[in-house]
mmCIF file of C-alpha atoms and ligand atoms in Angstrom:
data_model
loop_
_atom_site.group_PDB
_atom_site.id
_atom_site.type_symbol
_atom_site.label_atom_id
_atom_site.label_comp_id
_atom_site.label_asym_id
_atom_site.label_seq_id
_atom_site.Cartn_x
_atom_site.Cartn_y
_atom_site.Cartn_z
ATOM 1 C CA MET A 21 -9.875 -17.084 18.615
ATOM 2 C CA GLU A 22 -12.932 -15.115 19.842
ATOM 3 C CA GLY A 23 -14.798 -13.808 16.886
ATOM 4 C CA TYR A 24 -12.202 -13.687 14.142
ATOM 5 C CA SER A 25 -13.410 -12.390 10.705
ATOM 6 C CA PHE A 26 -12.381 -11.009 7.416
ATOM 7 C CA GLU A 27 -14.904 -8.704 5.800
ATOM 8 C CA LEU A 28 -14.001 -7.743 2.354
ATOM 9 C CA ILE A 29 -15.561 -4.727 0.459
ATOM 10 C CA THR A 30 -14.932 -4.633 -3.313
ATOM 11 C CA GLY A 31 -16.171 -3.042 -6.641
ATOM 12 C CA PRO A 32 -15.029 -0.549 -9.176
ATOM 13 C CA MET A 33 -13.547 2.910 -8.726
ATOM 14 C CA SER A 34 -15.921 5.467 -6.970
ATOM 15 C CA CYS A 35 -18.381 2.688 -5.633
ATOM 16 C CA GLY A 36 -17.992 3.909 -1.941
ATOM 17 C CA LYS A 37 -15.562 1.260 -0.689
ATOM 18 C CA THR A 38 -13.459 3.422 1.404
ATOM 19 C CA GLU A 39 -16.563 5.320 2.825
ATOM 20 C CA GLU A 40 -17.980 1.977 3.777
ATOM 21 C CA LEU A 41 -14.681 0.900 5.458
ATOM 22 C CA LEU A 42 -14.625 4.270 7.437
ATOM 23 C CA ARG A 43 -18.248 3.740 8.541
ATOM 24 C CA ARG A 44 -17.359 0.193 9.807
ATOM 25 C CA ILE A 45 -14.178 1.439 11.513
ATOM 26 C CA ARG A 46 -16.173 4.298 13.306
ATOM 27 C CA ARG A 47 -18.413 1.543 14.813
ATOM 28 C CA CYS A 48 -15.369 -0.334 16.075
ATOM 29 C CA ILE A 49 -14.140 2.905 17.671
ATOM 30 C CA ILE A 50 -17.511 3.413 19.302
ATOM 31 C CA ALA A 51 -17.278 -0.107 20.673
ATOM 32 C CA LYS A 52 -13.843 0.788 22.188
ATOM 33 C CA LYS A 53 -11.938 -1.667 20.026
ATOM 34 C CA LYS A 54 -8.240 -1.046 19.400
ATOM 35 C CA VAL A 55 -8.221 -0.205 15.689
ATOM 36 C CA LYS A 56 -5.298 0.022 13.275
ATOM 37 C CA VAL A 57 -5.616 1.237 9.843
ATOM 38 C CA ILE A 58 -3.111 0.142 7.055
ATOM 39 C CA SER A 59 -2.789 1.336 3.598
ATOM 40 C CA PRO A 60 -0.248 0.475 0.758
ATOM 41 C CA ASP A 61 2.695 2.848 -0.038
ATOM 42 C CA VAL A 62 1.769 3.045 -3.620
ATOM 43 C CA ASP A 63 -1.432 4.845 -3.198
ATOM 44 C CA THR A 64 -0.834 8.523 -3.986
ATOM 45 C CA ARG A 65 -4.614 9.512 -3.425
ATOM 46 C CA ALA A 66 -4.023 10.231 0.309
ATOM 47 C CA LYS A 67 -1.327 12.785 1.234
ATOM 48 C CA GLY A 68 0.504 11.722 4.351
ATOM 49 C CA ASP A 69 -0.370 9.067 6.797
ATOM 50 C CA TYR A 70 -4.042 8.843 6.576
ATOM 51 C CA ILE A 71 -6.795 7.592 4.297
ATOM 52 C CA GLU A 72 -9.354 9.749 2.809
ATOM 53 C CA SER A 73 -12.534 8.768 0.997
ATOM 54 C CA ARG A 74 -13.938 10.821 -1.718
ATOM 55 C CA ASN A 75 -16.527 12.493 0.648
ATOM 56 C CA GLY A 76 -13.655 13.910 2.630
ATOM 57 C CA LEU A 77 -13.659 11.658 5.735
ATOM 58 C CA TRP A 78 -10.294 10.582 6.788
ATOM 59 C CA LEU A 79 -8.485 8.497 9.435
ATOM 60 C CA ASP A 80 -4.926 7.982 10.507
ATOM 61 C CA ALA A 81 -3.234 5.058 8.603
ATOM 62 C CA ILE A 82 0.057 3.375 8.779
ATOM 63 C CA LYS A 83 1.688 3.250 5.249
ATOM 64 C CA VAL A 84 3.212 -0.218 4.399
ATOM 65 C CA LYS A 85 5.465 -1.218 1.542
ATOM 66 C CA HIS A 86 5.586 -5.037 1.964
ATOM 67 C CA SER A 87 2.590 -6.958 3.328
ATOM 68 C CA MET A 88 4.690 -8.949 5.785
ATOM 69 C CA GLN A 89 5.378 -5.609 7.655
ATOM 70 C CA ILE A 90 1.578 -5.601 8.481
ATOM 71 C CA LEU A 91 2.183 -8.299 11.074
ATOM 72 C CA SER A 92 4.389 -6.260 13.362
ATOM 73 C CA ALA A 93 2.409 -3.008 12.826
ATOM 74 C CA VAL A 94 -0.768 -4.364 14.098
ATOM 75 C CA LYS A 95 0.348 -6.632 17.034
ATOM 76 C CA ASP A 96 -1.739 -4.768 19.629
ATOM 77 C CA ALA A 97 -4.826 -4.194 17.572
ATOM 78 C CA GLU A 98 -8.097 -6.092 17.803
ATOM 79 C CA VAL A 99 -9.425 -4.690 14.470
ATOM 80 C CA VAL A 100 -7.245 -4.289 11.468
ATOM 81 C CA ALA A 101 -8.543 -2.186 8.540
ATOM 82 C CA ILE A 102 -6.640 -2.476 5.251
ATOM 83 C CA ASP A 103 -7.383 -0.089 2.238
ATOM 84 C CA GLU A 104 -6.553 -0.841 -1.412
ATOM 85 C CA LEU A 105 -5.732 -4.474 -0.944
ATOM 86 C CA GLN A 106 -5.212 -5.112 -4.656
ATOM 87 C CA PHE A 107 -1.898 -3.204 -4.505
ATOM 88 C CA PHE A 108 -0.222 -5.550 -1.969
ATOM 89 C CA ASP A 109 2.286 -8.311 -2.900
ATOM 90 C CA SER A 110 0.951 -11.994 -2.724
ATOM 91 C CA ASN A 111 2.119 -12.505 0.812
ATOM 92 C CA ILE A 112 -0.956 -10.433 1.798
ATOM 93 C CA VAL A 113 -3.077 -13.784 1.602
ATOM 94 C CA LYS A 114 -0.748 -15.426 4.228
ATOM 95 C CA VAL A 115 -0.628 -12.132 6.331
ATOM 96 C CA ILE A 116 -4.497 -11.969 6.546
ATOM 97 C CA THR A 117 -4.796 -15.673 7.393
ATOM 98 C CA GLN A 118 -2.356 -15.315 10.225
ATOM 99 C CA LEU A 119 -4.253 -12.268 11.482
ATOM 100 C CA MET A 120 -7.426 -14.296 11.445
ATOM 101 C CA ASN A 121 -5.661 -17.245 13.360
ATOM 102 C CA GLU A 122 -4.674 -14.499 15.987
ATOM 103 C CA GLY A 123 -8.419 -13.849 16.492
ATOM 104 C CA LYS A 124 -8.393 -10.435 14.888
ATOM 105 C CA LYS A 125 -11.126 -8.850 13.043
ATOM 106 C CA ILE A 126 -9.911 -7.665 9.567
ATOM 107 C CA ILE A 127 -11.971 -5.371 7.289
ATOM 108 C CA GLY A 128 -10.505 -4.653 3.899
ATOM 109 C CA THR A 129 -11.187 -2.851 0.601
ATOM 110 C CA GLY A 130 -9.925 -3.576 -2.851
ATOM 111 C CA LEU A 131 -10.642 -3.221 -6.586
ATOM 112 C CA GLU A 132 -11.599 -6.646 -7.884
ATOM 113 C CA LEU A 133 -10.726 -5.833 -11.611
ATOM 114 C CA ASP A 134 -8.030 -3.735 -12.981
ATOM 115 C CA PHE A 135 -8.502 -1.293 -15.986
ATOM 116 C CA LYS A 136 -8.351 -4.335 -18.283
ATOM 117 C CA ALA A 137 -11.257 -6.015 -16.451
ATOM 118 C CA GLU A 138 -8.909 -8.670 -15.198
ATOM 119 C CA PRO A 139 -8.763 -9.907 -11.644
ATOM 120 C CA PHE A 140 -6.483 -7.482 -9.726
ATOM 121 C CA GLY A 141 -3.432 -8.726 -7.621
ATOM 122 C CA SER A 142 -4.466 -11.211 -4.908
ATOM 123 C CA MET A 143 -8.116 -10.139 -4.864
ATOM 124 C CA PRO A 144 -9.359 -13.553 -6.057
ATOM 125 C CA GLU A 145 -7.663 -15.530 -3.207
ATOM 126 C CA LEU A 146 -8.783 -12.785 -0.782
ATOM 127 C CA MET A 147 -12.359 -13.176 -1.807
ATOM 128 C CA CYS A 148 -12.008 -16.875 -1.314
ATOM 129 C CA ILE A 149 -10.696 -16.618 2.339
ATOM 130 C CA ALA A 150 -12.979 -13.620 3.374
ATOM 131 C CA THR A 151 -15.768 -14.577 5.786
ATOM 132 C CA LYS A 152 -18.037 -11.912 4.184
ATOM 133 C CA VAL A 153 -17.822 -10.213 0.929
ATOM 134 C CA ASP A 154 -19.684 -7.085 -0.248
ATOM 135 C CA LYS A 155 -19.754 -6.205 -3.836
ATOM 136 C CA LEU A 156 -20.660 -2.569 -4.267
ATOM 137 C CA HIS A 157 -21.743 -0.994 -7.618
ATOM 138 C CA ALA A 158 -20.933 2.513 -8.720
ATOM 139 C CA VAL A 159 -23.064 4.855 -11.058
ATOM 140 C CA CYS A 160 -21.787 4.509 -14.650
ATOM 141 C CA MET A 161 -20.097 7.813 -15.600
ATOM 142 C CA LYS A 162 -21.340 7.492 -19.094
ATOM 143 C CA CYS A 163 -24.949 6.358 -19.186
ATOM 144 C CA GLY A 164 -25.825 7.034 -15.464
ATOM 145 C CA CYS A 165 -27.144 3.476 -14.664
ATOM 146 C CA GLU A 166 -26.561 2.194 -11.203
ATOM 147 C CA HIS A 167 -24.741 -1.129 -12.201
ATOM 148 C CA ALA A 168 -21.148 0.068 -13.034
ATOM 149 C CA THR A 169 -18.862 -2.802 -12.200
ATOM 150 C CA ARG A 170 -15.854 -1.736 -14.272
ATOM 151 C CA THR A 171 -13.025 0.699 -13.854
ATOM 152 C CA GLN A 172 -12.283 2.683 -17.217
ATOM 153 C CA ARG A 173 -8.907 4.204 -17.574
ATOM 154 C CA LEU A 174 -8.816 7.353 -19.614
ATOM 155 C CA ILE A 175 -5.608 8.923 -20.928
ATOM 156 C CA ASP A 176 -6.123 12.440 -22.391
ATOM 157 C CA GLY A 177 -9.970 11.603 -22.237
ATOM 158 C CA LYS A 178 -9.805 8.436 -24.399
ATOM 159 C CA PRO A 179 -9.969 4.859 -23.241
ATOM 160 C CA ALA A 180 -6.507 3.458 -22.433
ATOM 161 C CA ASP A 181 -5.518 0.371 -24.609
ATOM 162 C CA LYS A 182 -4.364 -3.090 -23.555
ATOM 163 C CA SER A 183 -0.619 -2.048 -23.615
ATOM 164 C CA SER A 184 -1.098 0.544 -20.925
ATOM 165 C CA PRO A 185 0.734 -0.591 -17.630
ATOM 166 C CA LEU A 186 -1.220 -1.907 -14.809
ATOM 167 C CA ILE A 187 -0.394 0.493 -12.214
ATOM 168 C CA MET A 188 0.227 4.129 -13.277
ATOM 169 C CA ILE A 189 0.782 6.420 -10.301
ATOM 170 C CA GLY A 190 0.856 10.214 -10.579
ATOM 171 C CA GLY A 191 0.254 10.155 -14.289
ATOM 172 C CA ASP A 192 -2.167 12.173 -16.369
ATOM 173 C CA GLU A 193 -4.717 9.346 -16.400
ATOM 174 C CA THR A 194 -8.175 9.520 -14.950
ATOM 175 C CA TYR A 195 -10.511 6.738 -14.076
ATOM 176 C CA GLU A 196 -14.245 6.433 -14.523
ATOM 177 C CA ALA A 197 -16.717 3.779 -13.108
ATOM 178 C CA ARG A 198 -18.622 2.227 -16.066
ATOM 179 C CA CYS A 199 -21.208 -0.452 -16.628
ATOM 180 C CA ILE A 200 -20.408 -3.490 -18.819
ATOM 181 C CA LYS A 201 -21.967 -1.902 -21.966
ATOM 182 C CA CYS A 202 -20.166 1.466 -21.589
ATOM 183 C CA TYR A 203 -16.741 -0.018 -20.773
ATOM 184 C CA GLU A 204 -14.132 0.044 -23.644
ATOM 185 C CA LEU A 205 -10.648 -1.614 -23.997
ATOM 186 C CA PRO A 206 -9.141 -0.849 -27.331
ATOM 187 C CA ASP A 207 -6.704 -3.512 -28.638
ATOM 188 C CA ILE A 208 -4.101 -1.211 -30.137
ATOM 189 C CA GLN A 209 -4.357 2.702 -30.188
ATOM 190 C CA GLY A 210 -8.109 2.656 -30.470
ATOM 191 C CA LYS A 211 -8.241 0.680 -33.892
ATOM 192 C CA LYS A 212 -10.193 -2.295 -32.556
ATOM 193 C CA LYS A 213 -12.591 -2.115 -29.612
ATOM 194 C CA SER A 214 -13.527 -4.945 -27.419
ATOM 195 C CA LEU A 215 -16.180 -4.898 -24.771
ATOM 196 C CA GLY A 216 -13.658 -6.598 -22.254
ATOM 197 C CA LEU A 217 -15.767 -9.732 -22.160
ATOM 198 C CA LYS A 218 -12.932 -11.914 -22.317
ATOM 199 C CA LEU A 219 -13.456 -13.447 -18.974
ATOM 200 C CA LEU A 220 -16.995 -14.643 -20.221
ATOM 201 C CA ASN A 221 -15.171 -16.476 -23.051
ATOM 202 C CA PHE A 222 -17.117 -15.201 -26.105
ATOM 203 C CA SER A 223 -16.307 -12.707 -28.723
ATOM 204 C CA LYS A 224 -18.662 -10.068 -30.258
ATOM 205 C CA ASP A 225 -17.619 -10.837 -33.787
HETATM 206 ZN ZN1 ZN B 9 -23.068 2.657 -18.779
#
């Protein structure tokens, strides 16, 4: 049980989560730890078995479809890095708890909110069991402020509405980091706009 920990790095799209993960992994490699990197099979951002951050750094990663597969994949590792945690099935919480019980150091990244500004996958539970949580902010792509906490989905350049599916892989959609003021979530086809403040339980009208 020597020094188990679970460090979770979270925030919106383009806040530097994967860059920060790679920075921490490099330090573990310098310390001569046995490191294994895991990424979910749904993520099409990286081509092949490695993860790539937006500044071009990359690292070999094992692609995993079901979270239970992580246990056998990282048996001999001292440090387990997991990218894009929001995409894993709900067993990911048990899997990470077990890895902590085995005394491993886990470093993970994940989007805390989906494009509808609702908690993404198992991220709420993972934030609870983490021994350290870092919330990174991005630069808002609309107003340029440094407090972007939301991920805006755009389809043909327009904000996607509430009926858009949670996960779109390989579609024509793009994503932008936005601050709470610039974030938009149209109800239906852009007719009615909401600021996505549902979680705060008040309406603008
Ligand atoms: Zn803004």
